[in-house]
PDB file of C-alpha atoms in Angstrom:
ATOM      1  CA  UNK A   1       0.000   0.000   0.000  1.00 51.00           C
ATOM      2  CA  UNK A   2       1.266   3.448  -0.654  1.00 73.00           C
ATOM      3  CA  UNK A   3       2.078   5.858   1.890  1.00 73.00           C
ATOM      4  CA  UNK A   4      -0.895   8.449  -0.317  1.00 74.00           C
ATOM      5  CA  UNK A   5      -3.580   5.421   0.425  1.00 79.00           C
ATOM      6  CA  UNK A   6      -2.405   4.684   3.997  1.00 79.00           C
ATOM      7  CA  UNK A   7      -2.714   8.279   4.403  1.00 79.00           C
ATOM      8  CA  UNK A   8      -6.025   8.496   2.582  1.00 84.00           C
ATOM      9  CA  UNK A   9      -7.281   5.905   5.338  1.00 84.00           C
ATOM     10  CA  UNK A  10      -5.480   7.466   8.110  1.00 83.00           C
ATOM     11  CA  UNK A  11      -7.718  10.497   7.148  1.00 84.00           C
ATOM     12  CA  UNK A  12     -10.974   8.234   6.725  1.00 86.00           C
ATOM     13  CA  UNK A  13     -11.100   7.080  10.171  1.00 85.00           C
ATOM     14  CA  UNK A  14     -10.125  10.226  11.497  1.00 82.00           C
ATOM     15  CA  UNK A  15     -13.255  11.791   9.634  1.00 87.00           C
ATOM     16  CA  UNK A  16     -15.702   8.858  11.209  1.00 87.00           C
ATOM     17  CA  UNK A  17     -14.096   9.884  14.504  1.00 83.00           C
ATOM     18  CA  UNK A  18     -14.473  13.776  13.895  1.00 83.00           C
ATOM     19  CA  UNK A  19     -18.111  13.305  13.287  1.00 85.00           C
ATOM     20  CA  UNK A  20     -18.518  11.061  16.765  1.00 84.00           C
ATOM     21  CA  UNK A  21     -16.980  13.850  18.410  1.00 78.00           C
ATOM     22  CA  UNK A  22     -18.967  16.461  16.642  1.00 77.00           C
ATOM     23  CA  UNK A  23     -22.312  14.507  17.462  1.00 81.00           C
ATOM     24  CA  UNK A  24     -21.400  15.244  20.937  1.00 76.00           C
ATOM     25  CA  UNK A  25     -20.936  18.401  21.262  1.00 70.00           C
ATOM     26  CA  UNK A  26     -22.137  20.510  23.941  1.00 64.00           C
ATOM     27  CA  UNK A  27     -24.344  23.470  23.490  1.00 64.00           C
ATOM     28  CA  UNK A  28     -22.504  26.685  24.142  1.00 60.00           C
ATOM     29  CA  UNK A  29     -19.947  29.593  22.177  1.00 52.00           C
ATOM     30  CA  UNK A  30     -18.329  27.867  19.612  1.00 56.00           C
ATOM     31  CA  UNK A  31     -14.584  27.470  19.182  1.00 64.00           C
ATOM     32  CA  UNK A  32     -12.189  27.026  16.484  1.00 64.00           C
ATOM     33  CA  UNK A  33     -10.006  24.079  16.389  1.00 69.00           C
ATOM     34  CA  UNK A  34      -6.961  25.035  14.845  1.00 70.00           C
ATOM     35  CA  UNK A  35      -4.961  28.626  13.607  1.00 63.00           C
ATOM     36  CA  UNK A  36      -6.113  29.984  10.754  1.00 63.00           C
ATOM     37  CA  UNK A  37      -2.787  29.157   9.284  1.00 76.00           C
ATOM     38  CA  UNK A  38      -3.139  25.208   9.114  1.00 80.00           C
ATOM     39  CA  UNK A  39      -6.511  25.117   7.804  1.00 81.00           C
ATOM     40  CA  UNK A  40      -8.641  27.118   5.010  1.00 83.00           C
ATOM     41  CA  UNK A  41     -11.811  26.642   7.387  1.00 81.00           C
ATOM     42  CA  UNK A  42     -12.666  28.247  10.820  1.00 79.00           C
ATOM     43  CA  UNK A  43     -15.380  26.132  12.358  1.00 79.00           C
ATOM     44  CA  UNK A  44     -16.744  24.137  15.585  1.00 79.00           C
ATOM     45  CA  UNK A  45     -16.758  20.565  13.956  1.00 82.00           C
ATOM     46  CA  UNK A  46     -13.699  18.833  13.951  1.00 81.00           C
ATOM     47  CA  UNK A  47     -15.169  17.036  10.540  1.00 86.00           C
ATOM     48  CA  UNK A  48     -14.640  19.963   8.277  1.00 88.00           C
ATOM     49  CA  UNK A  49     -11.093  20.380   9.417  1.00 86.00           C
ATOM     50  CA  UNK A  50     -10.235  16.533   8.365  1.00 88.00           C
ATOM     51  CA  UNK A  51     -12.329  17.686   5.137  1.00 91.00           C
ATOM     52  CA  UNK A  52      -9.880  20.310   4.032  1.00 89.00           C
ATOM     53  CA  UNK A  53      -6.902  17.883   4.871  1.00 88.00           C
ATOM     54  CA  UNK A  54      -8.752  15.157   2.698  1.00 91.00           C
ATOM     55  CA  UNK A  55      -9.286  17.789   0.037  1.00 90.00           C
ATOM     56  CA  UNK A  56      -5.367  18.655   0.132  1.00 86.00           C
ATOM     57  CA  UNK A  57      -4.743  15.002   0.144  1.00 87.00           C
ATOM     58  CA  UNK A  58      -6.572  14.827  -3.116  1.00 88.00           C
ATOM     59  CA  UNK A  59      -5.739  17.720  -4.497  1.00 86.00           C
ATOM     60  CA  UNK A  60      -1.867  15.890  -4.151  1.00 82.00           C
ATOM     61  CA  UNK A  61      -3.008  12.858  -5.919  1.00 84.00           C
ATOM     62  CA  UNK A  62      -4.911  14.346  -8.417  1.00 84.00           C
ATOM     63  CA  UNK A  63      -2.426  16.316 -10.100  1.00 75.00           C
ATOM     64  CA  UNK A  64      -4.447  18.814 -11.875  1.00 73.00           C
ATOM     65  CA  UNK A  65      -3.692  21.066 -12.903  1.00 76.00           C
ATOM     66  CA  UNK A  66      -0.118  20.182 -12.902  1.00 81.00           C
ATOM     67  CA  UNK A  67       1.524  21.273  -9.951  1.00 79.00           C
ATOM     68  CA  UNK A  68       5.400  21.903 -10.261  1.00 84.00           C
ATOM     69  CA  UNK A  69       7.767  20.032  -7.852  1.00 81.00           C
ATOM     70  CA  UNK A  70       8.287  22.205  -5.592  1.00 84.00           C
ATOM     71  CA  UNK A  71       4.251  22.913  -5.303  1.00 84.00           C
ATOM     72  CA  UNK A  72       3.850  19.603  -4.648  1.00 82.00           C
ATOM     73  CA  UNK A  73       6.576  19.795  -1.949  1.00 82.00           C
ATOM     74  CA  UNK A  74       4.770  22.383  -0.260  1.00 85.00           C
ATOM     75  CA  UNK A  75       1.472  20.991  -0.273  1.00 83.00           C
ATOM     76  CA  UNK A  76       2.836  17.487   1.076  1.00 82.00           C
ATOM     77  CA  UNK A  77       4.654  19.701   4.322  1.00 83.00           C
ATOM     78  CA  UNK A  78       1.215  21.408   4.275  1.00 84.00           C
ATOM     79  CA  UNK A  79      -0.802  18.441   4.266  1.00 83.00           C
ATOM     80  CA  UNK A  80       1.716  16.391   6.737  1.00 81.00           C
ATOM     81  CA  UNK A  81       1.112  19.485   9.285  1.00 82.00           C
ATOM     82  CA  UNK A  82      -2.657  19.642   8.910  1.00 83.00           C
ATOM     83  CA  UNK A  83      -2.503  15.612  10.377  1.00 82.00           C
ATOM     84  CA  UNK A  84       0.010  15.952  12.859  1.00 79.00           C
ATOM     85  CA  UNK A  85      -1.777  18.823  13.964  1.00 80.00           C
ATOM     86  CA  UNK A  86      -5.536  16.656  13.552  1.00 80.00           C
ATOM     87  CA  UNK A  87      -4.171  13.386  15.373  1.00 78.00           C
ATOM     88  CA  UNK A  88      -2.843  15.815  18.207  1.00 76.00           C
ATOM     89  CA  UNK A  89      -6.325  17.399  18.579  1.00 76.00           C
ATOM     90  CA  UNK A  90      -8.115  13.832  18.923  1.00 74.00           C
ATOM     91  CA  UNK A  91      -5.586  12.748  21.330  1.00 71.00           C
ATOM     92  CA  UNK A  92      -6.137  16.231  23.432  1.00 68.00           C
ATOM     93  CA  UNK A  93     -10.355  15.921  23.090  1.00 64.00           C
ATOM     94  CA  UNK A  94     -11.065  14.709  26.143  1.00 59.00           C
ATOM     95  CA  UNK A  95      -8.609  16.894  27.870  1.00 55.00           C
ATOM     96  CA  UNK A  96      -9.787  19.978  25.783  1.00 55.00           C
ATOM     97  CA  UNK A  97     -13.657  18.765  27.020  1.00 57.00           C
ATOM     98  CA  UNK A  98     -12.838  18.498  30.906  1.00 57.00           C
ATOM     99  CA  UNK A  99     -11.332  21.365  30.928  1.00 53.00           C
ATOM    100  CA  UNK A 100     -13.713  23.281  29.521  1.00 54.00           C
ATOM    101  CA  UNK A 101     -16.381  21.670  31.416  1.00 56.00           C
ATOM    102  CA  UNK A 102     -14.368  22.363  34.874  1.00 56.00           C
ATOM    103  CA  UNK A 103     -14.004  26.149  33.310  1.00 52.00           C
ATOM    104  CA  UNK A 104     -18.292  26.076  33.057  1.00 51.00           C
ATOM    105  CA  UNK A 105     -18.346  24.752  36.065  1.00 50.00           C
ATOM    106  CA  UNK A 106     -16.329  27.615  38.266  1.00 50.00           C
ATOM    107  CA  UNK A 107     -18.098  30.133  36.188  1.00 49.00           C
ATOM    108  CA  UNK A 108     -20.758  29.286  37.283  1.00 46.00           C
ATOM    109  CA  UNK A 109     -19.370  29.125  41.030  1.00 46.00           C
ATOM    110  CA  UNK A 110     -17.337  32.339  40.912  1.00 42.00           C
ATOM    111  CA  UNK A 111     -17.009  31.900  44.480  1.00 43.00           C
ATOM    112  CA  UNK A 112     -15.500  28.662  44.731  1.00 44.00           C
ATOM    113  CA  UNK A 113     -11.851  28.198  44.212  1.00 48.00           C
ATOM    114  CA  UNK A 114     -11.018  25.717  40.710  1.00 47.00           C
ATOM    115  CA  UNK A 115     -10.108  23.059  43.215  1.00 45.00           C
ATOM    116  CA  UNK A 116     -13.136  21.474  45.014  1.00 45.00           C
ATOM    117  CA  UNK A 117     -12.572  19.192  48.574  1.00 47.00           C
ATOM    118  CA  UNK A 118     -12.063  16.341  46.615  1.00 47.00           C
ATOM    119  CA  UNK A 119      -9.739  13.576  47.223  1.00 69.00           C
ATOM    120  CA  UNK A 120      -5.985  13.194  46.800  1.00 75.00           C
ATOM    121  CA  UNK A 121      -6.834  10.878  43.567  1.00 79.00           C
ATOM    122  CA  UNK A 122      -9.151  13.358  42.407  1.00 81.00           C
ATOM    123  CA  UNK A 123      -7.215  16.102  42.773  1.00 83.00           C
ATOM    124  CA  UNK A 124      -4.195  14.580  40.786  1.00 85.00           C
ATOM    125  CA  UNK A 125      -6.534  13.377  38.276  1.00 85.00           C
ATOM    126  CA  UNK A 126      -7.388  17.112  38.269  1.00 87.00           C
ATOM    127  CA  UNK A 127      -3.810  17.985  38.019  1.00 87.00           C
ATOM    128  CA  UNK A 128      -2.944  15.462  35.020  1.00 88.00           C
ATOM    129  CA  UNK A 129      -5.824  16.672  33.146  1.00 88.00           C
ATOM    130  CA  UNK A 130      -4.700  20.485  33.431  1.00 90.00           C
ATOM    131  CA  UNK A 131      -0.963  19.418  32.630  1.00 90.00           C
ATOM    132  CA  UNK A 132      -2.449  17.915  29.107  1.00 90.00           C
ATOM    133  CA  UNK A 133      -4.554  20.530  28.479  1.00 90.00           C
ATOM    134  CA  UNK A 134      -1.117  23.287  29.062  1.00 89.00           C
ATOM    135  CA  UNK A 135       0.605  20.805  26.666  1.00 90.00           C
ATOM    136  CA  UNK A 136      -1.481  21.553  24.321  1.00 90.00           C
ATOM    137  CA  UNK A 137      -1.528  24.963  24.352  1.00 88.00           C
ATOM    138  CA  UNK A 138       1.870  24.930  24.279  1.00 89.00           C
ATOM    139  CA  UNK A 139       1.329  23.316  20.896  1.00 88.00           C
ATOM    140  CA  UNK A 140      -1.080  25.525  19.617  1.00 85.00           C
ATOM    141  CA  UNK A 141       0.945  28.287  20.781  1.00 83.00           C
ATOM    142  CA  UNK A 142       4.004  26.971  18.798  1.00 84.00           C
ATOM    143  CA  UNK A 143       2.234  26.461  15.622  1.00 82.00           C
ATOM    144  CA  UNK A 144       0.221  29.958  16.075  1.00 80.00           C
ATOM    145  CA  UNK A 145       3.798  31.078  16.080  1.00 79.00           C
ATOM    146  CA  UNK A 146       4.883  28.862  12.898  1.00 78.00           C
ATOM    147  CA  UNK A 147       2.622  30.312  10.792  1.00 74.00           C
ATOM    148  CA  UNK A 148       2.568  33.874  12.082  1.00 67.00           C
ATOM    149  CA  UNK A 149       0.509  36.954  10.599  1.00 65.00           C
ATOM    150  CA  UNK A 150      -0.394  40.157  11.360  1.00 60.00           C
ATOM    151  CA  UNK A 151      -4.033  38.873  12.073  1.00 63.00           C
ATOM    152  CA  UNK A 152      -2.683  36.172  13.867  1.00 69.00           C
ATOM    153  CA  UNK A 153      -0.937  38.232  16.791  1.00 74.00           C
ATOM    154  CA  UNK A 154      -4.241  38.522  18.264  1.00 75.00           C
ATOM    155  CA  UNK A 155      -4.560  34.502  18.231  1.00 77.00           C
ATOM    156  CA  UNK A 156      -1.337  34.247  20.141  1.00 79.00           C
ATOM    157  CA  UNK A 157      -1.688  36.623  22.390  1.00 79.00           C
ATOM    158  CA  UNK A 158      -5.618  35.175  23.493  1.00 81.00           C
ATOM    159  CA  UNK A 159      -3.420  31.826  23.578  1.00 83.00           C
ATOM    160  CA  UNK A 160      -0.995  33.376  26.268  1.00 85.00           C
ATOM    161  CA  UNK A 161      -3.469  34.547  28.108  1.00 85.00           C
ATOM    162  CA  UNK A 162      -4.824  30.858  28.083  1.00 88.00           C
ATOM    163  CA  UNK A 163      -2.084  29.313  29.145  1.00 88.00           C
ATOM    164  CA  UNK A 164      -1.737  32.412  32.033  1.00 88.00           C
ATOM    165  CA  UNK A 165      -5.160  30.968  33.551  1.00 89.00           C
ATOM    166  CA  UNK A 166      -4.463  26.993  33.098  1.00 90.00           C
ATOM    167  CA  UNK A 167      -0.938  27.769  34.696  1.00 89.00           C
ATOM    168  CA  UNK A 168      -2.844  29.396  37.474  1.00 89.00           C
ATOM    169  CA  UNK A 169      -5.108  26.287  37.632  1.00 89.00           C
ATOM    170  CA  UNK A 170      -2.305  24.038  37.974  1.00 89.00           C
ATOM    171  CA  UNK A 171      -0.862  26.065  40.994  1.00 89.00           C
ATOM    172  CA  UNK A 172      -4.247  26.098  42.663  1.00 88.00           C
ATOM    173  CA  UNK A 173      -4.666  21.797  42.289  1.00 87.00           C
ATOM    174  CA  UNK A 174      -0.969  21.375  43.632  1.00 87.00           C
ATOM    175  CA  UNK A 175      -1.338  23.995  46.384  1.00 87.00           C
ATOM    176  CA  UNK A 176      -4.875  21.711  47.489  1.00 86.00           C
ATOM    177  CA  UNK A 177      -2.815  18.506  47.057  1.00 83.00           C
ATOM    178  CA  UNK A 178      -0.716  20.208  49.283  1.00 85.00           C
ATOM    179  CA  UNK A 179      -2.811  21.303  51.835  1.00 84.00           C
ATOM    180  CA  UNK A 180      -4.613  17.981  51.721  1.00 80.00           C
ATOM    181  CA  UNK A 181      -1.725  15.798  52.412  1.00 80.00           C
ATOM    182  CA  UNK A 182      -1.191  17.867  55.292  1.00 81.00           C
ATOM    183  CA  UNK A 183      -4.114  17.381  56.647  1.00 79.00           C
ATOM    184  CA  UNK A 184      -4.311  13.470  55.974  1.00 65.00           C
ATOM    185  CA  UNK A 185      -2.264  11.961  59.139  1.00 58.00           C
TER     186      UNK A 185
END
């Protein structure tokens, strides 16, 4: 099998996952997946994103018009970016969802403090999940910063301010675990 088919079928069963994902969806402000860089769309559903990589992916094999060598060159970085970037994002979905249901969640308690009286196994749990979702970021941040713009400044700089408040997050879960140990003879 070529490495264009076993791509092809890499980006098949990423587009049956994309629309399980997308099926489950909770209500509430849409996001954007990726950088406006990467990808030619800006939508909530992951779907359309693997679209435009399929469409790249055919647009490769097709051939036409002609594209020159070092067109094709581009468009195979272009296209190898758009699934590294994809299977990253599935990987991070869960992550990406708890977090943003644990950011609902003390929204809605602005009183509260991120970390609840939960227990030590909770409360790394808690911490793993927030060290995945700064990961990621990181990423995001990194390609944000790959494919720089002028409109993309703003993108970055949201992104910063992202990782600012996770970072926060993450000193708020250890300083609990902290305080809980303590208080665990």
């Amino acid at each position: 099998m070529s490495a264009l088919h076993l791509l092809a079928s890499q980006l098949n069963e990423l587009y049956q996952r994309a629309c399980t994902i997308d099926s489950m969806r909770q209500p509430g402000k849409p996001q954007d997946w990726f950088e406006s860089g990467l990808f030619s769309c800006h939508s909530p559903d992951l779907a359309d994103y693997v679209a435009d990589a399929r469409r790249n992916l055919q647009r490769l094999t097709d051939n036409q018009p002609p594209l020159s060598a070092a067109s094709q060159q581009r468009l195979a970085k272009h296209l190898a970016a758009q699934v590294d970037a994809l299977t990253r994002a599935f990987s991070n979905q869960q992550t990406r969802s708890k977090f943003q249901r644990s950011i609902k969640i003390n929204r809605v308690q602005t009183d509260k403090p991120v970390v609840s009286k939960a227990g030590t196994v909770d409360l790394y749990q808690q911490l793993s999940d927030f060290q995945q979702f700064e990961r990621r970021l990181l990423d995001m941040i990194e390609q944000a910063e790959r494919y720089s713009s002028d409109g993309n400044t703003n993108r970055v700089l949201a992104l910063h301010a992202r990782l600012g408040r996770c970072r926060k997050a993450i000193s708020d879960v250890e300083q609990a675990i902290l305080q809980h140990e303590r208080q665990v003879p």
